[in-house]
Amino acid sequence: ARASDHDTTVSIVRYGNVLYSRGSVVPLFVEQILADRSVTVTDPEMTRFLLPLQQAVELVMFALLEAEPGDIFIRKAGAATIGDIASATGAALGRNVAMETIGVRHGEKVYETLATSEELAHSEDLGDYFRLRMDTRTLNYSAYFDEGESRSTEDFHSHNAKRMTVSEITDMLLSLPEIQRIVDAA
């Protein structure tokens, strides 16, 4: 990413859970709800960032157009509790949901972090996105300690991000073609 004599720009995008993608909990919830089974949740208060595929694509396109070498782009996605995602999935399908808490899996985090406070202290706010620029500081830290800007912030994680309501999650789910096909077939 540091090479300045190349035409290739390397950058990274970070975002949360793309709804109905591989690894998303929503297809499992849909399967359980349609089979009239309890929805299994690890921890109903666990939080995750949510975004539809289109917003993930928009982030990648934005990064392709705006990236400079070494940039990291982060989507400011809303977050929700697993319990609210389960309830919203039931609401989208017109069904009541019974939840069964099965416990957090080994190594699973209670919330997701997309950017640390250290990264955000040097970030650029671009509206729907954060841009984290490549660290180009030298080993001369006197400028940092003597002249550096002091910004206090906290990590950007799914526990302190804008919390989506069950209604907002339901609307997002109903915008997905996979959910719409199920609703239309019912």
mmCIF file of N, CA and C in Angstrom, residues 67-176:
data_model
loop_
_atom_site.group_PDB
_atom_site.id
_atom_site.type_symbol
_atom_site.label_atom_id
_atom_site.label_comp_id
_atom_site.label_asym_id
_atom_site.label_seq_id
_atom_site.Cartn_x
_atom_site.Cartn_y
_atom_site.Cartn_z
ATOM 1 N N ALA A 67 -10.618 5.678 -2.912
ATOM 2 C CA ALA A 67 -9.470 5.161 -2.169
ATOM 3 C C ALA A 67 -8.153 5.784 -2.583
ATOM 4 N N GLU A 68 -7.346 6.003 -1.572
ATOM 5 C CA GLU A 68 -5.937 6.322 -1.740
ATOM 6 C C GLU A 68 -5.175 5.164 -1.112
ATOM 7 N N PRO A 69 -3.910 4.973 -1.479
ATOM 8 C CA PRO A 69 -3.188 3.798 -0.983
ATOM 9 C C PRO A 69 -3.279 3.634 0.538
ATOM 10 N N GLY A 70 -3.669 2.423 0.952
ATOM 11 C CA GLY A 70 -3.704 2.081 2.365
ATOM 12 C C GLY A 70 -4.955 2.467 3.115
ATOM 13 N N ASP A 71 -5.932 3.076 2.453
ATOM 14 C CA ASP A 71 -7.163 3.484 3.132
ATOM 15 C C ASP A 71 -7.974 2.279 3.587
ATOM 16 N N ILE A 72 -8.674 2.464 4.703
ATOM 17 C CA ILE A 72 -9.668 1.504 5.176
ATOM 18 C C ILE A 72 -10.984 2.257 5.258
ATOM 19 N N PHE A 73 -12.021 1.726 4.619
ATOM 20 C CA PHE A 73 -13.344 2.349 4.645
ATOM 21 C C PHE A 73 -14.281 1.493 5.488
ATOM 22 N N ILE A 74 -15.056 2.155 6.342
ATOM 23 C CA ILE A 74 -15.976 1.461 7.243
ATOM 24 C C ILE A 74 -17.367 2.028 7.058
ATOM 25 N N ARG A 75 -18.321 1.163 6.844
ATOM 26 C CA ARG A 75 -19.724 1.568 6.733
ATOM 27 C C ARG A 75 -20.272 1.829 8.131
ATOM 28 N N LYS A 76 -20.949 2.952 8.319
ATOM 29 C CA LYS A 76 -21.592 3.255 9.598
ATOM 30 C C LYS A 76 -22.963 2.583 9.618
ATOM 31 N N ALA A 77 -22.946 1.297 9.788
ATOM 32 C CA ALA A 77 -24.187 0.521 9.779
ATOM 33 C C ALA A 77 -24.864 0.595 11.137
ATOM 34 N N GLY A 78 -26.165 0.400 11.126
ATOM 35 C CA GLY A 78 -26.897 0.279 12.375
ATOM 36 C C GLY A 78 -26.652 -1.096 12.977
ATOM 37 N N ALA A 79 -26.973 -1.229 14.248
ATOM 38 C CA ALA A 79 -26.771 -2.499 14.938
ATOM 39 C C ALA A 79 -28.065 -2.925 15.615
ATOM 40 N N ALA A 80 -28.128 -4.199 15.948
ATOM 41 C CA ALA A 80 -29.324 -4.743 16.598
ATOM 42 C C ALA A 80 -28.930 -5.888 17.506
ATOM 43 N N THR A 81 -29.785 -6.151 18.476
ATOM 44 C CA THR A 81 -29.565 -7.329 19.312
ATOM 45 C C THR A 81 -30.035 -8.566 18.552
ATOM 46 N N ILE A 82 -29.467 -9.694 18.896
ATOM 47 C CA ILE A 82 -29.873 -10.954 18.273
ATOM 48 C C ILE A 82 -31.346 -11.230 18.574
ATOM 49 N N GLY A 83 -31.776 -10.897 19.780
ATOM 50 C CA GLY A 83 -33.188 -11.073 20.131
ATOM 51 C C GLY A 83 -34.101 -10.251 19.246
ATOM 52 N N ASP A 84 -33.708 -8.992 18.970
ATOM 53 C CA ASP A 84 -34.516 -8.143 18.090
ATOM 54 C C ASP A 84 -34.495 -8.645 16.647
ATOM 55 N N ILE A 85 -33.369 -9.190 16.209
ATOM 56 C CA ILE A 85 -33.295 -9.755 14.851
ATOM 57 C C ILE A 85 -34.253 -10.945 14.742
ATOM 58 N N ALA A 86 -34.285 -11.780 15.762
ATOM 59 C CA ALA A 86 -35.205 -12.928 15.765
ATOM 60 C C ALA A 86 -36.651 -12.455 15.749
ATOM 61 N N SER A 87 -36.980 -11.467 16.591
ATOM 62 C CA SER A 87 -38.352 -10.934 16.631
ATOM 63 C C SER A 87 -38.740 -10.313 15.297
ATOM 64 N N ALA A 88 -37.825 -9.553 14.700
ATOM 65 C CA ALA A 88 -38.099 -8.899 13.418
ATOM 66 C C ALA A 88 -38.275 -9.926 12.303
ATOM 67 N N THR A 89 -37.518 -11.011 12.343
ATOM 68 C CA THR A 89 -37.669 -12.063 11.335
ATOM 69 C C THR A 89 -39.059 -12.677 11.435
ATOM 70 N N GLY A 90 -39.507 -12.935 12.649
ATOM 71 C CA GLY A 90 -40.869 -13.434 12.845
ATOM 72 C C GLY A 90 -41.902 -12.450 12.346
ATOM 73 N N ALA A 91 -41.720 -11.163 12.661
ATOM 74 C CA ALA A 91 -42.663 -10.130 12.215
ATOM 75 C C ALA A 91 -42.705 -10.052 10.692
ATOM 76 N N ALA A 92 -41.542 -10.137 10.044
ATOM 77 C CA ALA A 92 -41.491 -10.077 8.579
ATOM 78 C C ALA A 92 -42.249 -11.246 7.956
ATOM 79 N N LEU A 93 -42.234 -12.388 8.632
ATOM 80 C CA LEU A 93 -42.911 -13.581 8.118
ATOM 81 C C LEU A 93 -44.332 -13.718 8.648
ATOM 82 N N GLY A 94 -44.759 -12.753 9.467
ATOM 83 C CA GLY A 94 -46.112 -12.787 10.012
ATOM 84 C C GLY A 94 -46.324 -13.882 11.037
ATOM 85 N N ARG A 95 -45.276 -14.221 11.762
ATOM 86 C CA ARG A 95 -45.355 -15.311 12.741
ATOM 87 C C ARG A 95 -44.884 -14.834 14.110
ATOM 88 N N ASN A 96 -45.438 -15.441 15.150
ATOM 89 C CA ASN A 96 -44.930 -15.224 16.500
ATOM 90 C C ASN A 96 -43.673 -16.062 16.682
ATOM 91 N N VAL A 97 -42.760 -15.563 17.490
ATOM 92 C CA VAL A 97 -41.477 -16.243 17.663
ATOM 93 C C VAL A 97 -41.266 -16.608 19.126
ATOM 94 N N ALA A 98 -40.968 -17.866 19.355
ATOM 95 C CA ALA A 98 -40.510 -18.316 20.675
ATOM 96 C C ALA A 98 -38.999 -18.476 20.578
ATOM 97 N N MET A 99 -38.280 -17.909 21.545
ATOM 98 C CA MET A 99 -36.817 -17.981 21.521
ATOM 99 C C MET A 99 -36.303 -18.948 22.572
ATOM 100 N N GLU A 100 -35.250 -19.651 22.194
ATOM 101 C CA GLU A 100 -34.541 -20.532 23.122
ATOM 102 C C GLU A 100 -33.093 -20.055 23.181
ATOM 103 N N THR A 101 -32.639 -19.639 24.351
ATOM 104 C CA THR A 101 -31.260 -19.180 24.515
ATOM 105 C C THR A 101 -30.363 -20.393 24.705
ATOM 106 N N ILE A 102 -29.377 -20.531 23.806
ATOM 107 C CA ILE A 102 -28.499 -21.704 23.838
ATOM 108 C C ILE A 102 -27.108 -21.382 24.372
ATOM 109 N N GLY A 103 -26.809 -20.119 24.606
ATOM 110 C CA GLY A 103 -25.519 -19.729 25.167
ATOM 111 C C GLY A 103 -24.504 -19.347 24.105
ATOM 112 N N VAL A 104 -23.585 -18.497 24.511
ATOM 113 C CA VAL A 104 -22.540 -17.995 23.618
ATOM 114 C C VAL A 104 -21.553 -19.121 23.321
ATOM 115 N N ARG A 105 -21.202 -19.248 22.052
ATOM 116 C CA ARG A 105 -20.245 -20.273 21.634
ATOM 117 C C ARG A 105 -18.830 -19.862 22.030
ATOM 118 N N HIS A 106 -17.968 -20.836 22.180
ATOM 119 C CA HIS A 106 -16.577 -20.581 22.550
ATOM 120 C C HIS A 106 -15.936 -19.612 21.550
ATOM 121 N N GLY A 107 -15.370 -18.539 22.044
ATOM 122 C CA GLY A 107 -14.680 -17.571 21.199
ATOM 123 C C GLY A 107 -15.577 -16.533 20.558
ATOM 124 N N GLU A 108 -16.877 -16.670 20.706
ATOM 125 C CA GLU A 108 -17.805 -15.719 20.093
ATOM 126 C C GLU A 108 -17.851 -14.429 20.905
ATOM 127 N N LYS A 109 -17.876 -13.304 20.216
ATOM 128 C CA LYS A 109 -17.900 -12.007 20.889
ATOM 129 C C LYS A 109 -19.334 -11.554 21.127
ATOM 130 N N VAL A 110 -19.533 -10.845 22.230
ATOM 131 C CA VAL A 110 -20.862 -10.331 22.553
ATOM 132 C C VAL A 110 -21.202 -9.149 21.655
ATOM 133 N N TYR A 111 -20.200 -8.417 21.184
ATOM 134 C CA TYR A 111 -20.429 -7.345 20.216
ATOM 135 C C TYR A 111 -19.252 -7.282 19.253
ATOM 136 N N GLU A 112 -19.482 -6.662 18.091
ATOM 137 C CA GLU A 112 -18.466 -6.544 17.047
ATOM 138 C C GLU A 112 -17.839 -5.163 17.083
ATOM 139 N N THR A 113 -16.543 -5.089 16.855
ATOM 140 C CA THR A 113 -15.848 -3.809 16.754
ATOM 141 C C THR A 113 -15.388 -3.631 15.311
ATOM 142 N N LEU A 114 -15.798 -2.519 14.689
ATOM 143 C CA LEU A 114 -15.352 -2.224 13.322
ATOM 144 C C LEU A 114 -14.178 -1.257 13.297
ATOM 145 N N ALA A 115 -14.023 -0.439 14.345
ATOM 146 C CA ALA A 115 -12.892 0.492 14.413
ATOM 147 C C ALA A 115 -12.572 0.760 15.878
ATOM 148 N N THR A 116 -11.296 0.768 16.193
ATOM 149 C CA THR A 116 -10.882 1.052 17.565
ATOM 150 C C THR A 116 -10.827 2.559 17.789
ATOM 151 N N SER A 117 -10.774 2.951 19.044
ATOM 152 C CA SER A 117 -10.682 4.379 19.366
ATOM 153 C C SER A 117 -9.399 4.977 18.795
ATOM 154 N N GLU A 118 -8.318 4.200 18.783
ATOM 155 C CA GLU A 118 -7.056 4.693 18.219
ATOM 156 C C GLU A 118 -7.206 4.964 16.723
ATOM 157 N N GLU A 119 -7.893 4.077 16.020
ATOM 158 C CA GLU A 119 -8.114 4.292 14.585
ATOM 159 C C GLU A 119 -9.014 5.498 14.350
ATOM 160 N N LEU A 120 -10.076 5.599 15.128
ATOM 161 C CA LEU A 120 -11.029 6.697 14.938
ATOM 162 C C LEU A 120 -10.427 8.053 15.261
ATOM 163 N N ALA A 121 -9.433 8.093 16.138
ATOM 164 C CA ALA A 121 -8.790 9.363 16.483
ATOM 165 C C ALA A 121 -8.129 9.996 15.265
ATOM 166 N N HIS A 122 -7.806 9.192 14.274
ATOM 167 C CA HIS A 122 -7.153 9.700 13.056
ATOM 168 C C HIS A 122 -8.001 9.425 11.818
ATOM 169 N N SER A 123 -9.303 9.292 12.021
ATOM 170 C CA SER A 123 -10.190 8.960 10.904
ATOM 171 C C SER A 123 -10.785 10.214 10.288
ATOM 172 N N GLU A 124 -11.383 10.011 9.149
ATOM 173 C CA GLU A 124 -12.103 11.071 8.447
ATOM 174 C C GLU A 124 -13.565 10.638 8.355
ATOM 175 N N ASP A 125 -14.467 11.501 8.800
ATOM 176 C CA ASP A 125 -15.898 11.202 8.761
ATOM 177 C C ASP A 125 -16.436 11.601 7.396
ATOM 178 N N LEU A 126 -16.929 10.636 6.646
ATOM 179 C CA LEU A 126 -17.428 10.883 5.293
ATOM 180 C C LEU A 126 -18.938 10.655 5.201
ATOM 181 N N GLY A 127 -19.651 10.971 6.257
ATOM 182 C CA GLY A 127 -21.101 10.793 6.244
ATOM 183 C C GLY A 127 -21.490 9.375 6.591
ATOM 184 N N ASP A 128 -21.744 8.543 5.583
ATOM 185 C CA ASP A 128 -22.125 7.145 5.809
ATOM 186 C C ASP A 128 -20.924 6.247 6.096
ATOM 187 N N TYR A 129 -19.720 6.799 5.965
ATOM 188 C CA TYR A 129 -18.509 5.994 6.087
ATOM 189 C C TYR A 129 -17.467 6.704 6.948
ATOM 190 N N PHE A 130 -16.535 5.909 7.481
ATOM 191 C CA PHE A 130 -15.294 6.419 8.051
ATOM 192 C C PHE A 130 -14.188 6.042 7.082
ATOM 193 N N ARG A 131 -13.217 6.932 6.929
ATOM 194 C CA ARG A 131 -11.996 6.603 6.185
ATOM 195 C C ARG A 131 -10.858 6.596 7.203
ATOM 196 N N LEU A 132 -10.157 5.481 7.288
ATOM 197 C CA LEU A 132 -8.963 5.387 8.116
ATOM 198 C C LEU A 132 -7.783 5.434 7.166
ATOM 199 N N ARG A 133 -6.996 6.470 7.304
ATOM 200 C CA ARG A 133 -5.847 6.618 6.404
ATOM 201 C C ARG A 133 -4.671 5.772 6.891
ATOM 202 N N MET A 134 -3.833 5.404 5.943
ATOM 203 C CA MET A 134 -2.636 4.649 6.265
ATOM 204 C C MET A 134 -1.765 5.479 7.211
ATOM 205 N N ASP A 135 -1.189 4.828 8.194
ATOM 206 C CA ASP A 135 -0.314 5.500 9.153
ATOM 207 C C ASP A 135 1.026 5.767 8.477
ATOM 208 N N THR A 136 1.339 7.029 8.266
ATOM 209 C CA THR A 136 2.585 7.395 7.589
ATOM 210 C C THR A 136 3.563 8.082 8.532
ATOM 211 N N ARG A 137 3.296 7.978 9.838
ATOM 212 C CA ARG A 137 4.205 8.611 10.795
ATOM 213 C C ARG A 137 5.575 7.951 10.745
ATOM 214 N N THR A 138 6.578 8.743 11.084
ATOM 215 C CA THR A 138 7.928 8.208 11.220
ATOM 216 C C THR A 138 8.112 7.777 12.669
ATOM 217 N N LEU A 139 9.287 7.336 12.997
ATOM 218 C CA LEU A 139 9.569 6.954 14.376
ATOM 219 C C LEU A 139 9.857 8.164 15.259
ATOM 220 N N ASN A 140 9.811 9.368 14.698
ATOM 221 C CA ASN A 140 9.994 10.591 15.475
ATOM 222 C C ASN A 140 8.648 10.962 16.090
ATOM 223 N N TYR A 141 8.440 10.573 17.327
ATOM 224 C CA TYR A 141 7.161 10.800 17.982
ATOM 225 C C TYR A 141 7.097 12.129 18.726
ATOM 226 N N SER A 142 8.129 12.964 18.630
ATOM 227 C CA SER A 142 8.088 14.246 19.343
ATOM 228 C C SER A 142 6.947 15.111 18.826
ATOM 229 N N ALA A 143 6.686 15.049 17.534
ATOM 230 C CA ALA A 143 5.571 15.835 16.990
ATOM 231 C C ALA A 143 4.251 15.344 17.567
ATOM 232 N N TYR A 144 4.150 14.040 17.788
ATOM 233 C CA TYR A 144 2.922 13.475 18.343
ATOM 234 C C TYR A 144 2.733 13.917 19.792
ATOM 235 N N PHE A 145 3.798 13.822 20.596
ATOM 236 C CA PHE A 145 3.675 14.159 22.011
ATOM 237 C C PHE A 145 3.675 15.657 22.256
ATOM 238 N N ASP A 146 4.435 16.416 21.468
ATOM 239 C CA ASP A 146 4.559 17.855 21.696
ATOM 240 C C ASP A 146 3.515 18.668 20.950
ATOM 241 N N GLU A 147 3.132 18.220 19.768
ATOM 242 C CA GLU A 147 2.254 19.022 18.923
ATOM 243 C C GLU A 147 0.984 18.293 18.506
ATOM 244 N N GLY A 148 0.892 17.022 18.819
ATOM 245 C CA GLY A 148 -0.205 16.193 18.317
ATOM 246 C C GLY A 148 -1.569 16.626 18.792
ATOM 247 N N GLU A 149 -2.537 16.338 17.967
ATOM 248 C CA GLU A 149 -3.929 16.645 18.270
ATOM 249 C C GLU A 149 -4.459 15.617 19.261
ATOM 250 N N SER A 150 -5.197 16.071 20.238
ATOM 251 C CA SER A 150 -5.783 15.173 21.221
ATOM 252 C C SER A 150 -7.273 15.039 20.946
ATOM 253 N N ARG A 151 -7.701 13.838 20.567
ATOM 254 C CA ARG A 151 -9.122 13.576 20.333
ATOM 255 C C ARG A 151 -9.525 12.381 21.172
ATOM 256 N N SER A 152 -10.528 12.572 21.954
ATOM 257 C CA SER A 152 -11.010 11.480 22.787
ATOM 258 C C SER A 152 -12.233 10.860 22.120
ATOM 259 N N THR A 153 -12.203 9.569 21.959
ATOM 260 C CA THR A 153 -13.330 8.869 21.360
ATOM 261 C C THR A 153 -13.336 7.434 21.876
ATOM 262 N N GLU A 154 -14.339 6.686 21.527
ATOM 263 C CA GLU A 154 -14.382 5.280 21.903
ATOM 264 C C GLU A 154 -14.471 4.437 20.639
ATOM 265 N N ASP A 155 -14.288 3.135 20.808
ATOM 266 C CA ASP A 155 -14.389 2.219 19.677
ATOM 267 C C ASP A 155 -15.753 2.373 18.997
ATOM 268 N N PHE A 156 -15.804 2.064 17.698
ATOM 269 C CA PHE A 156 -17.077 1.978 16.982
ATOM 270 C C PHE A 156 -17.443 0.508 16.960
ATOM 271 N N HIS A 157 -18.375 0.135 17.828
ATOM 272 C CA HIS A 157 -18.779 -1.263 17.904
ATOM 273 C C HIS A 157 -20.297 -1.371 17.962
ATOM 274 N N SER A 158 -20.773 -2.594 17.813
ATOM 275 C CA SER A 158 -22.214 -2.811 17.686
ATOM 276 C C SER A 158 -22.979 -2.550 18.978
ATOM 277 N N HIS A 159 -22.279 -2.358 20.074
ATOM 278 C CA HIS A 159 -22.946 -2.046 21.339
ATOM 279 C C HIS A 159 -23.177 -0.546 21.511
ATOM 280 N N ASN A 160 -22.388 0.292 20.793
ATOM 281 C CA ASN A 160 -22.585 1.741 20.922
ATOM 282 C C ASN A 160 -23.015 2.406 19.614
ATOM 283 N N ALA A 161 -23.202 1.619 18.567
ATOM 284 C CA ALA A 161 -23.684 2.160 17.286
ATOM 285 C C ALA A 161 -25.177 2.459 17.399
ATOM 286 N N LYS A 162 -25.710 3.157 16.406
ATOM 287 C CA LYS A 162 -27.148 3.431 16.385
ATOM 288 C C LYS A 162 -27.888 2.101 16.463
ATOM 289 N N ARG A 163 -28.734 1.964 17.468
ATOM 290 C CA ARG A 163 -29.474 0.721 17.680
ATOM 291 C C ARG A 163 -30.746 0.748 16.848
ATOM 292 N N MET A 164 -30.908 -0.245 16.010
ATOM 293 C CA MET A 164 -32.092 -0.355 15.168
ATOM 294 C C MET A 164 -33.260 -0.898 15.986
ATOM 295 N N THR A 165 -34.459 -0.420 15.686
ATOM 296 C CA THR A 165 -35.661 -0.931 16.338
ATOM 297 C C THR A 165 -36.115 -2.203 15.622
ATOM 298 N N VAL A 166 -36.991 -2.952 16.263
ATOM 299 C CA VAL A 166 -37.547 -4.156 15.627
ATOM 300 C C VAL A 166 -38.247 -3.774 14.329
ATOM 301 N N SER A 167 -38.946 -2.642 14.335
ATOM 302 C CA SER A 167 -39.642 -2.181 13.127
ATOM 303 C C SER A 167 -38.654 -1.874 11.999
ATOM 304 N N GLU A 168 -37.541 -1.218 12.317
ATOM 305 C CA GLU A 168 -36.527 -0.912 11.294
ATOM 306 C C GLU A 168 -35.896 -2.191 10.747
ATOM 307 N N ILE A 169 -35.628 -3.138 11.626
ATOM 308 C CA ILE A 169 -35.051 -4.415 11.183
ATOM 309 C C ILE A 169 -36.051 -5.156 10.301
ATOM 310 N N THR A 170 -37.323 -5.154 10.703
ATOM 311 C CA THR A 170 -38.373 -5.811 9.913
ATOM 312 C C THR A 170 -38.440 -5.206 8.520
ATOM 313 N N ASP A 171 -38.432 -3.878 8.430
ATOM 314 C CA ASP A 171 -38.457 -3.207 7.124
ATOM 315 C C ASP A 171 -37.245 -3.594 6.286
ATOM 316 N N MET A 172 -36.066 -3.666 6.917
ATOM 317 C CA MET A 172 -34.860 -4.048 6.193
ATOM 318 C C MET A 172 -34.988 -5.481 5.682
ATOM 319 N N LEU A 173 -35.507 -6.373 6.525
ATOM 320 C CA LEU A 173 -35.697 -7.762 6.106
ATOM 321 C C LEU A 173 -36.692 -7.869 4.958
ATOM 322 N N LEU A 174 -37.777 -7.103 5.034
ATOM 323 C CA LEU A 174 -38.794 -7.146 3.970
ATOM 324 C C LEU A 174 -38.273 -6.588 2.646
ATOM 325 N N SER A 175 -37.171 -5.842 2.683
ATOM 326 C CA SER A 175 -36.577 -5.329 1.440
ATOM 327 C C SER A 175 -35.713 -6.387 0.746
ATOM 328 N N LEU A 176 -35.453 -7.491 1.427
ATOM 329 C CA LEU A 176 -34.618 -8.549 0.853
ATOM 330 C C LEU A 176 -35.440 -9.432 -0.078
#
